[in-house]
XYZ file of C-alpha atoms in Angstrom:
774
model
C -3.096 -25.533 35.067
C 0.262 -23.882 35.873
C 2.485 -22.058 33.520
C 5.062 -24.782 33.585
C 2.518 -27.531 32.789
C 1.155 -25.369 29.970
C 4.494 -24.809 28.485
C 5.566 -28.390 28.949
C 2.877 -29.573 26.508
C 3.160 -26.894 23.905
C 6.730 -25.751 23.884
C 8.600 -28.893 22.889
C 6.949 -28.732 19.488
C 7.215 -24.957 19.327
C 10.942 -24.832 20.283
C 12.075 -28.148 18.718
C 13.484 -26.485 15.638
C 15.635 -24.073 17.818
C 17.886 -27.046 18.670
C 18.522 -28.096 15.096
C 20.301 -25.007 13.895
C 20.805 -21.372 14.747
C 18.760 -19.740 12.015
C 15.045 -20.747 11.986
C 12.960 -18.788 9.413
C 9.779 -17.445 11.076
C 7.727 -19.322 8.502
C 9.356 -22.544 9.550
C 9.403 -25.706 7.392
C 6.049 -27.482 7.674
C 5.947 -30.392 10.078
C 5.603 -33.856 8.583
C 1.999 -34.256 7.298
C -0.076 -37.246 8.148
C -0.735 -39.048 4.920
C -2.433 -42.132 6.297
C -4.588 -42.861 9.346
C -1.640 -44.755 10.972
C 0.410 -41.625 10.623
C -2.308 -39.583 12.169
C -2.612 -42.049 15.084
C 1.007 -41.493 15.903
C 0.271 -37.807 16.475
C -2.661 -38.546 18.897
C -0.741 -39.978 21.759
C -2.075 -37.187 23.994
C -5.652 -38.536 23.735
C -7.308 -41.320 25.675
C -8.195 -44.754 24.154
C -11.980 -43.996 24.075
C -11.211 -40.839 22.176
C -9.072 -42.803 19.718
C -11.890 -45.267 19.143
C -14.211 -42.422 18.319
C -11.720 -40.836 15.926
C -11.254 -44.247 14.115
C -15.008 -44.404 13.580
C -15.017 -40.880 12.235
C -12.192 -41.808 9.830
C -14.200 -44.877 8.524
C -17.249 -42.713 8.067
C -15.237 -40.046 6.140
C -13.385 -42.648 4.118
C -16.650 -44.280 3.066
C -18.150 -40.905 2.231
C -15.265 -39.866 0.009
C -14.907 -43.292 -1.646
C -14.157 -42.806 -5.353
C -13.411 -39.094 -4.911
C -10.026 -37.714 -5.922
C -8.094 -34.464 -5.516
C -6.881 -32.436 -8.458
C -3.447 -34.080 -7.879
C -4.904 -37.480 -8.436
C -4.622 -38.596 -4.789
C -7.581 -40.074 -3.011
C -9.582 -37.282 -1.352
C -9.348 -38.831 2.083
C -5.733 -37.873 2.264
C -6.790 -34.177 2.575
C -9.053 -34.646 5.733
C -6.317 -36.925 7.255
C -3.717 -34.100 6.703
C -6.114 -31.476 8.164
C -6.676 -33.676 11.242
C -2.888 -34.043 11.548
C -2.460 -30.261 11.642
C -5.045 -30.006 14.369
C -3.301 -32.745 16.301
C -0.098 -30.643 16.135
C -2.105 -27.991 17.954
C -3.181 -30.733 20.489
C -6.922 -30.127 19.759
C -9.393 -32.442 21.374
C -11.088 -35.547 19.916
C -14.226 -33.640 18.707
C -11.985 -31.310 16.720
C -10.054 -34.189 15.147
C -13.247 -35.937 14.202
C -14.683 -32.736 12.770
C -11.480 -32.256 10.720
C -11.840 -35.733 9.281
C -15.434 -35.123 8.273
C -15.299 -31.440 7.475
C -16.130 -31.942 3.701
C -18.805 -34.695 4.135
C -21.749 -32.334 4.189
C -20.362 -30.028 1.557
C -19.256 -32.673 -1.010
C -21.084 -35.923 -0.245
C -24.590 -34.884 0.877
C -24.288 -36.157 4.412
C -26.816 -34.372 6.616
C -26.209 -32.676 9.961
C -28.828 -35.013 11.569
C -26.892 -38.031 10.467
C -23.747 -36.700 12.056
C -25.560 -35.843 15.323
C -26.868 -39.457 15.547
C -23.445 -41.051 14.876
C -21.065 -38.630 16.611
C -23.063 -36.266 18.859
C -24.188 -32.673 18.519
C -20.896 -30.949 19.370
C -19.028 -32.621 16.546
C -21.903 -32.030 14.134
C -21.882 -28.374 15.023
C -18.238 -28.051 14.260
C -18.704 -29.754 10.908
C -21.664 -27.628 10.062
C -19.796 -24.471 10.981
C -17.134 -25.564 8.489
C -19.532 -26.288 5.655
C -19.822 -24.016 2.729
C -23.331 -23.329 1.384
C -22.885 -24.323 -2.204
C -26.227 -26.052 -2.436
C -28.124 -22.794 -1.674
C -28.894 -20.426 -4.547
C -27.363 -16.903 -4.340
C -27.508 -14.111 -6.808
C -23.720 -13.831 -7.231
C -20.665 -15.803 -6.402
C -19.588 -13.008 -4.004
C -22.812 -13.259 -2.051
C -22.337 -17.073 -1.837
C -18.747 -16.480 -0.513
C -19.945 -13.796 1.899
C -22.550 -16.063 3.386
C -20.131 -18.899 3.749
C -17.769 -16.630 5.675
C -20.620 -15.285 7.819
C -21.701 -18.793 8.873
C -18.026 -19.809 9.578
C -17.177 -16.702 11.587
C -20.387 -16.840 13.608
C -19.707 -20.487 14.329
C -16.200 -19.477 15.334
C -17.709 -16.872 17.815
C -19.501 -19.810 19.582
C -16.612 -22.219 19.306
C -13.149 -21.113 18.379
C -12.208 -24.665 17.328
C -14.173 -23.988 14.041
C -11.653 -21.437 12.803
C -8.681 -23.510 13.936
C -9.947 -26.474 11.801
C -10.756 -24.089 8.945
C -7.279 -22.633 9.034
C -5.804 -26.073 9.010
C -7.991 -26.918 6.046
C -6.870 -23.797 4.079
C -3.200 -24.285 5.084
C -3.213 -27.825 3.684
C -4.953 -26.655 0.531
C -2.388 -23.920 0.021
C 0.446 -26.438 0.469
C -1.019 -28.724 -2.158
C -2.049 -26.100 -4.776
C 0.333 -27.173 -7.497
C -2.164 -29.272 -9.448
C -4.888 -26.553 -9.460
C -5.527 -24.393 -12.540
C -3.534 -21.202 -12.468
C -6.553 -18.812 -12.462
C -8.254 -20.716 -9.666
C -4.902 -20.968 -7.785
C -4.489 -17.249 -7.891
C -8.147 -16.608 -6.858
C -7.753 -18.929 -3.827
C -4.361 -17.325 -2.952
C -5.868 -13.866 -3.080
C -8.814 -14.938 -0.950
C -6.464 -16.531 1.620
C -4.222 -13.414 1.818
C -7.179 -11.077 2.249
C -9.299 -13.195 4.674
C -7.700 -16.221 6.258
C -4.200 -15.002 6.833
C -5.500 -11.771 8.728
C -7.898 -14.008 10.739
C -4.905 -16.226 11.736
C -2.926 -13.114 12.690
C -5.871 -11.604 14.591
C -6.122 -14.719 16.665
C -2.367 -14.859 17.351
C -1.597 -17.880 15.068
C 1.489 -16.280 13.891
C 3.228 -19.326 12.546
C 0.214 -20.245 10.518
C -0.175 -16.543 9.525
C 3.385 -16.398 8.183
C 3.230 -19.617 6.298
C -0.074 -18.646 4.599
C 1.438 -15.443 3.606
C 4.497 -17.024 2.025
C 2.411 -19.607 0.204
C 0.055 -16.968 -1.128
C 3.139 -14.893 -2.192
C 4.598 -17.896 -4.039
C 1.198 -18.396 -5.869
C 0.635 -14.750 -6.780
C 4.170 -13.787 -7.583
C 6.217 -16.930 -8.301
C 9.197 -15.196 -9.865
C 9.485 -12.588 -7.211
C 9.224 -15.352 -4.569
C 11.983 -17.370 -6.280
C 14.298 -14.285 -6.535
C 13.773 -13.372 -2.897
C 14.333 -16.965 -1.748
C 17.738 -16.973 -3.429
C 18.605 -13.507 -2.016
C 17.760 -14.536 1.512
C 19.787 -17.794 1.181
C 22.766 -15.792 -0.006
C 22.479 -13.267 2.818
C 22.150 -16.060 5.312
C 25.473 -17.392 4.390
C 27.119 -13.958 4.131
C 25.971 -13.050 7.633
C 26.708 -16.287 9.456
C 29.975 -15.133 10.912
C 28.570 -11.940 12.427
C 25.607 -13.809 13.689
C 27.654 -16.563 15.438
C 29.933 -13.900 16.935
C 26.977 -11.902 18.288
C 25.347 -15.123 19.619
C 28.499 -16.049 21.489
C 28.812 -12.571 23.035
C 25.147 -12.575 24.071
C 25.465 -16.009 25.771
C 28.659 -14.918 27.520
C 27.058 -11.755 28.814
C 24.001 -13.564 30.225
C 26.203 -16.252 31.815
C 28.110 -13.422 33.692
C 24.781 -12.065 34.963
C 23.530 -15.606 35.818
C 20.353 -15.235 33.779
C 19.088 -18.334 32.080
C 18.358 -17.732 28.420
C 17.691 -19.544 25.159
C 19.201 -17.670 22.199
C 17.861 -18.442 18.749
C 18.015 -16.775 15.371
C 14.841 -15.444 13.708
C 14.437 -14.657 10.072
C 11.723 -12.355 8.587
C 9.368 -14.344 6.252
C 9.555 -13.743 2.549
C 6.237 -11.958 2.243
C 7.168 -9.593 5.029
C 10.407 -8.783 3.244
C 8.571 -8.196 -0.096
C 5.920 -6.107 1.601
C 8.623 -3.919 3.250
C 10.494 -3.514 0.055
C 7.345 -2.256 -1.659
C 6.289 -0.021 1.202
C 9.703 1.665 1.402
C 10.477 1.475 -2.350
C 13.747 -0.128 -1.384
C 15.827 -2.942 -2.723
C 16.671 -6.115 -0.811
C 19.982 -4.704 0.463
C 18.173 -1.839 2.127
C 16.028 -4.098 4.299
C 18.207 -4.388 7.477
C 16.069 -6.486 9.820
C 15.862 -9.706 7.794
C 17.837 -11.593 10.479
C 17.584 -11.074 14.212
C 17.646 -12.761 17.620
C 14.983 -14.187 19.925
C 15.724 -14.582 23.543
C 13.539 -16.773 25.735
C 13.802 -16.319 29.525
C 11.949 -17.858 32.452
C 9.931 -15.011 33.966
C 8.484 -11.606 32.864
C 10.862 -9.705 35.131
C 13.777 -11.500 33.460
C 12.696 -9.901 30.140
C 13.557 -6.427 31.539
C 16.755 -7.777 33.112
C 17.764 -9.219 29.751
C 16.972 -5.896 28.025
C 19.432 -4.199 30.404
C 22.142 -6.780 29.661
C 21.593 -6.344 25.895
C 21.786 -2.523 26.125
C 24.999 -2.674 28.082
C 26.426 -5.134 25.503
C 25.445 -3.248 22.333
C 24.274 0.202 21.697
C 20.474 0.469 21.239
C 19.032 2.378 18.231
C 17.083 5.349 19.526
C 13.306 5.115 19.001
C 13.345 1.444 18.130
C 12.231 0.000 21.512
C 8.720 -1.410 21.961
C 7.212 -2.850 25.112
C 4.479 -5.299 24.032
C 4.612 -6.887 27.468
C 3.121 -3.883 29.206
C 0.828 -3.098 26.219
C 0.086 -6.404 24.357
C -0.975 -6.345 20.751
C -4.666 -6.828 19.952
C -4.155 -10.591 19.408
C -2.423 -11.055 22.804
C 1.214 -10.972 21.479
C 3.732 -10.039 24.133
C 7.466 -9.403 23.733
C 10.102 -6.727 24.223
C 11.521 -5.485 20.911
C 14.709 -3.549 20.679
C 17.100 -2.823 17.810
C 20.875 -2.853 18.484
C 23.941 -1.844 16.633
C 25.913 -5.069 15.946
C 29.697 -5.294 16.172
C 29.875 -4.504 12.414
C 27.525 -1.507 12.771
C 24.455 -3.093 11.246
C 21.060 -2.896 12.909
C 19.876 -6.150 14.515
C 16.364 -6.607 15.974
C 16.127 -8.592 19.172
C 12.866 -9.978 20.740
C 12.782 -10.908 24.441
C 9.991 -13.041 25.891
C 9.160 -15.784 28.359
C 8.426 -19.351 27.280
C 4.653 -18.782 27.890
C 4.802 -15.623 25.766
C 6.591 -17.533 23.014
C 3.966 -20.293 23.010
C 1.143 -17.648 22.691
C 3.180 -15.775 20.014
C 3.368 -18.886 17.871
C 0.155 -20.778 18.644
C -2.064 -17.838 19.661
C -5.657 -18.917 20.368
C -4.739 -22.610 20.008
C -2.470 -22.128 23.010
C -5.264 -20.496 24.911
C -7.549 -23.382 24.060
C -4.926 -25.919 25.164
C -4.452 -24.071 28.365
C -8.199 -24.310 29.144
C -8.429 -28.090 28.423
C -9.218 -30.205 31.487
C -7.665 -33.413 30.278
C -6.500 -35.453 33.103
C -3.916 -37.240 31.029
C -2.215 -33.887 30.423
C -2.455 -32.819 34.027
C -0.725 -36.025 35.125
C 2.241 -35.412 32.876
C 2.420 -31.679 33.631
C 5.093 -30.551 36.086
C 3.964 -28.755 39.193
C 4.113 -24.968 39.537
C 2.108 -21.978 40.752
C 3.005 -19.382 38.043
C -0.104 -18.475 36.153
C -0.009 -17.934 32.405
C -0.934 -14.220 32.461
C 0.030 -13.608 28.841
C -2.276 -16.430 27.679
C -5.088 -15.139 29.894
C -4.761 -11.578 28.500
C -4.647 -12.886 24.920
C -7.708 -15.044 25.627
C -9.552 -11.950 26.880
C -8.636 -9.916 23.798
C -9.563 -12.689 21.405
C -12.926 -13.228 23.281
C -13.688 -9.478 22.829
C -13.242 -9.734 19.063
C -15.139 -12.904 18.830
C -18.031 -11.306 20.775
C -17.913 -8.392 18.314
C -18.777 -10.799 15.469
C -22.045 -11.600 17.270
C -22.779 -7.880 17.828
C -22.196 -7.184 14.115
C -24.588 -10.030 13.225
C -27.321 -8.606 15.429
C -27.196 -5.358 13.468
C -26.501 -6.804 9.986
C -28.542 -9.330 8.098
C -26.924 -8.917 4.672
C -24.036 -11.515 4.418
C -21.948 -9.239 2.146
C -22.253 -6.328 4.544
C -21.361 -8.629 7.408
C -18.181 -9.750 5.602
C -17.145 -6.191 4.922
C -17.608 -5.329 8.487
C -15.355 -8.215 9.510
C -12.805 -7.207 6.895
C -12.798 -3.698 8.367
C -12.163 -5.238 11.799
C -9.327 -7.367 10.331
C -7.749 -4.352 8.641
C -8.137 -1.404 11.005
C -6.003 0.783 8.735
C -8.430 0.419 5.824
C -11.681 2.145 5.000
C -14.504 0.514 2.987
C -16.490 2.749 0.670
C -19.394 2.128 -1.713
C -19.967 3.003 -5.361
C -23.409 4.219 -6.344
C -24.060 0.706 -7.459
C -23.220 -0.632 -4.018
C -19.892 -2.128 -5.024
C -17.474 -2.104 -2.048
C -13.892 -0.883 -2.431
C -11.233 -1.135 0.215
C -8.828 1.846 0.410
C -6.179 2.769 2.866
C -7.100 5.118 5.774
C -6.805 8.763 4.570
C -7.719 7.921 1.016
C -9.475 10.612 -1.012
C -12.090 10.786 -3.757
C -9.228 10.804 -6.278
C -7.939 7.439 -4.876
C -11.486 6.167 -5.205
C -11.738 7.341 -8.868
C -8.556 5.511 -9.832
C -9.639 2.405 -7.883
C -12.685 2.272 -10.133
C -10.713 2.569 -13.329
C -7.708 4.541 -14.487
C -9.788 6.323 -17.177
C -12.216 7.517 -14.464
C -9.359 8.934 -12.456
C -7.793 10.641 -15.473
C -11.003 12.585 -16.241
C -12.281 13.302 -12.703
C -13.530 16.843 -12.160
C -15.690 16.556 -8.987
C -17.066 14.157 -6.426
C -20.183 13.672 -4.343
C -19.924 11.912 -0.959
C -23.210 10.617 0.449
C -25.036 12.655 -2.111
C -23.384 15.953 -1.224
C -20.774 17.812 -3.258
C -17.311 17.407 -1.665
C -13.721 18.456 -2.389
C -11.605 15.898 -4.179
C -9.132 16.010 -1.368
C -11.792 14.975 1.223
C -10.675 11.944 3.235
C -13.128 9.057 2.882
C -14.678 7.253 5.888
C -15.959 3.700 6.004
C -19.566 3.468 4.786
C -19.336 6.622 2.495
C -21.069 6.298 -0.873
C -18.842 8.026 -3.390
C -19.900 9.266 -6.869
C -17.307 10.581 -9.267
C -18.157 13.257 -11.911
C -16.053 13.115 -14.988
C -15.424 15.275 -18.151
C -13.851 14.208 -21.415
C -11.755 17.348 -21.462
C -10.391 16.946 -17.925
C -6.904 15.540 -17.121
C -4.973 14.899 -13.948
C -3.876 17.845 -11.782
C -0.228 17.648 -10.517
C -1.511 18.790 -7.094
C -3.302 15.486 -6.722
C 0.078 13.900 -5.983
C -0.131 15.663 -2.570
C -3.469 14.237 -1.611
C -3.633 10.681 -2.897
C -2.764 7.662 -0.627
C -2.810 4.738 -2.944
C 0.169 3.588 -4.998
C -2.131 2.950 -7.961
C -3.415 6.499 -8.076
C 0.035 7.992 -7.530
C 1.663 5.902 -10.279
C -1.098 6.602 -12.814
C -0.953 10.314 -12.175
C 2.783 10.433 -12.365
C 2.904 8.381 -15.587
C 0.350 10.601 -17.203
C 1.984 13.863 -16.226
C 5.392 12.620 -17.280
C 4.106 11.426 -20.650
C 2.157 14.677 -21.308
C 5.063 16.806 -20.059
C 7.546 15.025 -22.265
C 5.321 15.370 -25.355
C 4.488 19.075 -24.739
C 8.084 19.868 -23.818
C 9.294 18.258 -27.031
C 6.877 20.225 -29.083
C 7.852 23.472 -27.423
C 11.557 22.605 -27.864
C 11.017 21.955 -31.541
C 9.409 25.461 -31.929
C 12.193 27.178 -29.918
C 14.967 25.398 -31.797
C 13.533 26.187 -35.199
C 13.267 29.819 -34.275
C 16.756 29.901 -32.860
C 18.155 28.091 -35.925
C 16.359 30.622 -38.160
C 18.331 33.439 -36.398
C 21.503 31.594 -37.700
C 20.096 31.635 -41.216
C 19.564 27.914 -41.215
C 16.603 25.516 -41.515
C 16.194 22.420 -39.395
C 17.808 19.534 -41.332
C 15.804 16.407 -42.206
C 16.100 13.681 -39.529
C 15.535 10.622 -41.760
C 17.813 7.566 -42.162
C 17.336 7.818 -45.940
C 18.875 11.310 -45.872
C 22.504 10.469 -45.062
C 23.551 14.128 -44.700
C 20.755 15.004 -42.324
C 21.051 11.923 -40.237
C 24.843 12.548 -39.832
C 24.169 16.040 -38.661
C 21.653 14.948 -36.009
C 24.018 12.129 -34.892
C 26.781 14.721 -34.293
C 24.491 16.997 -32.435
C 22.959 14.339 -30.187
C 26.425 13.022 -29.423
C 27.601 16.489 -28.502
C 24.581 17.149 -26.356
C 24.764 13.844 -24.547
C 21.187 12.851 -25.502
C 20.058 9.576 -27.060
C 18.015 11.034 -29.984
C 16.432 14.154 -31.401
C 13.261 13.786 -29.297
C 15.230 13.829 -26.067
C 17.263 16.846 -27.172
C 14.147 18.798 -28.077
C 12.519 17.892 -24.762
C 15.642 19.162 -22.901
C 15.291 22.466 -24.733
C 11.555 22.755 -23.949
C 12.318 22.096 -20.302
C 15.118 24.554 -20.160
C 17.884 22.102 -19.583
C 19.573 23.323 -22.718
C 19.505 26.733 -24.317
C 18.085 26.706 -27.917
C 20.459 29.339 -29.255
C 23.533 27.503 -28.073
C 22.382 24.229 -29.595
C 21.454 26.109 -32.848
C 24.972 27.592 -33.030
C 26.520 24.161 -32.546
C 24.386 22.674 -35.370
C 25.169 25.690 -37.586
C 28.866 24.986 -37.155
C 28.290 21.340 -38.190
C 26.307 22.375 -41.168
C 29.015 24.890 -42.312
C 31.554 22.118 -42.062
C 29.351 20.001 -44.240
C 29.223 22.707 -46.881
C 25.861 24.210 -46.041
C 26.008 28.031 -45.946
C 23.546 30.310 -44.077
C 20.742 31.709 -46.225
C 20.773 35.606 -46.110
C 17.026 35.815 -46.382
C 16.478 33.432 -43.441
C 19.067 35.267 -41.483
C 17.281 38.586 -42.084
C 13.929 37.005 -40.979
C 15.528 35.558 -37.860
C 17.203 38.774 -36.824
C 14.053 40.876 -37.560
C 11.767 38.514 -35.521
C 14.113 38.756 -32.500
C 15.419 42.289 -32.539
C 12.737 43.527 -30.093
C 13.549 43.249 -26.367
C 16.874 41.627 -27.164
C 15.519 38.111 -26.655
C 17.542 35.225 -28.038
C 15.294 32.208 -27.956
C 12.664 33.043 -30.631
C 8.923 33.777 -30.425
C 6.420 31.464 -28.739
C 2.580 31.851 -28.794
C 0.701 31.104 -25.624
C -2.937 29.871 -25.611
C -3.176 28.262 -22.124
C -3.345 24.722 -23.595
C 0.300 23.824 -23.391
C 0.018 22.150 -20.029
C 3.097 21.485 -17.945
C 5.595 22.736 -20.471
C 4.426 26.392 -20.039
C 3.548 27.691 -16.605
C 2.299 31.187 -15.498
C 4.302 32.908 -12.807
C 2.548 32.831 -9.517
C 4.033 36.191 -8.445
C 2.247 38.273 -11.207
C -0.389 35.897 -12.692
C -0.492 37.404 -16.240
C -3.712 37.215 -18.226
C -4.425 37.795 -21.978
C -3.986 41.526 -22.796
C -0.930 41.886 -20.544
C 2.489 42.356 -22.005
C 4.400 39.082 -21.309
C 7.812 37.649 -21.548
C 9.105 34.089 -21.047
C 11.811 32.758 -18.752
C 13.303 29.418 -19.588
C 14.052 27.806 -16.175
C 16.584 25.099 -15.767
C 14.559 21.875 -16.084
C 11.302 23.690 -15.308
C 9.889 24.595 -18.721
C 8.826 28.051 -19.817
C 7.569 30.410 -17.096
C 5.528 33.326 -18.393
C 5.786 36.684 -16.439
C 4.064 39.966 -16.817
C 6.501 42.305 -18.534
C 6.229 44.757 -15.614
C 6.713 42.009 -12.951
C 9.465 43.112 -10.412
C 10.512 39.459 -9.955
C 10.764 38.948 -13.663
C 12.881 42.066 -14.087
C 15.283 40.883 -11.345
C 15.652 37.501 -13.165
C 16.254 39.253 -16.434
C 19.071 41.370 -14.996
C 20.691 38.197 -13.552
C 20.209 35.704 -16.452
C 19.228 37.550 -19.723
C 20.136 34.700 -22.042
C 17.280 32.510 -20.704
C 14.600 35.034 -21.671
C 12.497 34.809 -24.799
C 9.689 36.600 -26.491
C 6.185 35.217 -25.941
C 2.843 36.464 -27.197
C -0.735 35.574 -26.606
C -2.304 33.432 -29.267
C -5.408 34.713 -31.085
C -7.590 31.784 -29.868
C -7.357 30.981 -26.165
C -8.240 27.597 -24.788
C -9.177 28.378 -21.076
C -9.631 31.122 -18.596
C -6.698 32.506 -16.632
C -6.213 33.281 -12.887
C -5.022 36.542 -11.454
C -4.775 38.286 -8.098
C -7.369 40.841 -7.080
C -7.349 43.157 -3.949
C -10.764 44.322 -2.584
C -11.148 46.776 0.374
C -14.703 46.524 1.846
C -16.592 48.034 4.811
C -16.648 45.507 7.557
C -20.180 44.380 8.129
C -22.543 41.503 8.026
C -22.804 39.899 4.542
C -19.891 41.834 3.025
C -18.064 38.779 1.786
C -21.332 37.459 0.332
C -21.858 40.690 -1.612
C -18.304 40.523 -3.058
C -18.904 36.943 -4.150
C -22.214 37.748 -5.706
C -20.664 40.663 -7.638
C -17.960 38.435 -9.018
C -20.421 35.748 -9.951
C -22.657 38.313 -11.697
C -19.675 39.294 -13.808
C -19.314 35.615 -14.796
C -16.016 35.080 -13.148
C -14.964 32.267 -10.801
C -13.262 32.521 -7.384
C -10.323 30.097 -7.121
C -8.980 31.244 -3.746
C -9.812 33.707 -1.057
C -7.822 35.167 1.876
C -8.948 37.671 4.503
C -7.474 39.648 7.361
C -8.233 38.090 10.721
C -9.206 41.390 12.408
C -12.953 41.946 13.093
C -12.980 45.262 14.990
C -11.738 47.475 12.181
C -14.144 49.460 9.999
C -12.767 48.165 6.780
C -11.261 44.712 5.875
C -8.939 43.588 3.108
C -9.938 40.597 0.892
C -7.386 39.026 -1.467
C -8.948 36.973 -4.140
C -7.604 34.781 -6.969
C -10.212 34.772 -9.707
C -10.434 33.215 -13.186
C -11.152 35.582 -16.184
C -10.943 35.436 -19.940
C -8.717 38.511 -20.428
C -8.134 42.080 -19.344
C -11.481 43.231 -20.812
C -13.346 40.668 -18.731
C -11.314 41.652 -15.632
C -12.259 45.313 -16.200
C -15.954 44.242 -16.319
C -15.430 42.401 -12.936
C -13.954 45.562 -11.486
C -16.903 47.734 -12.648
C -19.394 45.261 -11.085
C -17.470 45.172 -7.765
C -17.286 49.034 -7.655
C -21.036 49.147 -7.920
C -21.366 47.133 -4.739
C -22.169 49.428 -1.769
C -19.715 47.639 0.526
C -16.728 47.897 -1.843
C -14.443 50.948 -1.277
C -11.499 49.928 -3.498
C -10.635 47.262 -5.936
C -7.369 46.672 -7.855
C -5.019 44.054 -9.202
C -1.919 43.182 -7.153
C 1.276 41.282 -7.645
C 2.987 39.206 -5.046
C 6.690 39.917 -4.555
């Protein structure tokens, strides 16, 4: 069949909407459904009279089988098979497919046997119905196994005959269109299943119109309020941009007329789910999504696509890096088009797709177009116009689809577990996902590049919050290790563990990232507020005042806090104290302001308190009060990476702007430079009597270069009961000695001295010392 004959049969339906109005949403309005057999017959004009007689017999059989059965909406059940058959007729499927669509639920719901179907309608039709039948009558250990076996059977039947999946997709599409009467929990479960399985299959086979409509229907079921809001936003944007669209359309048509290139120009609109997904991926609002509207140009030949591209780039300036040639390199489902993004007359970005009529047919109908192209129906051939141009795009898409269908058979040969088979197929549908197992063989899907931390949060947020280590395939692994499909991951937790801020640099899932950020923000706020309270009380003590009561019953105290928060621009006392703890506000300045309010209210400084405050702060000239450090303050108190102070060191605190308290060694050169530049932000800190964790510090070790030198150093440190957090070595190998820079965890200076003594006893160690980074 020539390209023209192929397009003549499929394109009138595919392009019909383009003549009704300029903008046609990509998930176009559904065609009129067949609600009776007479309405279905009107769609079957492309079939022969013998075929129509067989279809009528199949209808009578299905009508009898479903007699007395009703849908959740209250309609007779037979209306559903008729509608499914009508969708198949829109794809111009053959008589066997229409009959199978009419009888697709007879084995599943009414107990009709496959043998009975073979006797009445022949083996091919019976095989199609059997491939569509779920296995509800068989006993499986879990519902998931039942579902997996059903998919396995359907997909393998599809690998033998692609019409199975076409009918199945028509079945699911009609079910999704008529889901209003279904219970909400069941409706959401079916929508999620459709979005995860059926919509990707439709996309993988090039059924893009079906794919987009399934996506939008699932979006409406899963997020009804978001769907409604986006629908209104798109409708408003459509009206707002009509003028620029009509102007651009006119200029494009004029330019192509001047170059004598035949072209059909139509508007295209991104479907709602694609808009929603892009907004989520880019964390953007609706106004930031620029490619909601665009143009589609349909030309007569592949060479004209590139000529059209040249005309467009002469007419409007192209956006660099936004050109894609899917004609030379088709997508995996056979899709072909040129994509380019242009600057419109008003400066907004507009995406334009350029394709031939045959490419457009394949882009919309996918494998259904391939199947129609292969049909040897004489009635179609008689009506088809003559032509020698071959449908190369359909042939290439047919080849790619055949390769994927064959892969299903290969997977089945190696996999006998239906659940494992389904997961293999899912992986094939989502090439950007990895599928990993829990120790109990539960399968989790994660984005490619996901780590053990992502896995932990996918199990449960509490598991993620208390993760300390991981084992992958039975072996210890770093938490930042990227997971691969098939990995068995075990998470090790501790009740005392909590999220590490560094995890934000390694996680890939939004769930893990949001949970970590929420935890850190909550903990940081609480700790910063507690630190701010201590600092403010100490600073107020230096003014001879005590912190006033913040209680609505105490009118005087409440009035003072109201004045202070109004002056500071904070909403309440907690927010003000948090700002002090984070260094956004200086405690002494806030204390002086509150003191002035208290004096105005008749409260005088207490000489005894004033003496205590001055005495406590007279050393080192600090102005923020004394804070005790035990290592358990978390994000509100950090230790300077330049000097890495440990208990026993003389320390001082620097209150960074919005960074909390940073503890430096008193002899740190960096700290001294900061003190000279900004002395008001320094405060006195001391080590608490009871410490809550070990502390890290930098150690320099000079060793004789030789075999096993590093191992002996590590053994000495382990013998002294210290841990190595990081190690760095000089790259040179030819020198007699080599420098090793370590970051080790110790309890205090006494413990560090014990580590040094152990290292010096090692025969390979020549020198050991502590060092500070500038």
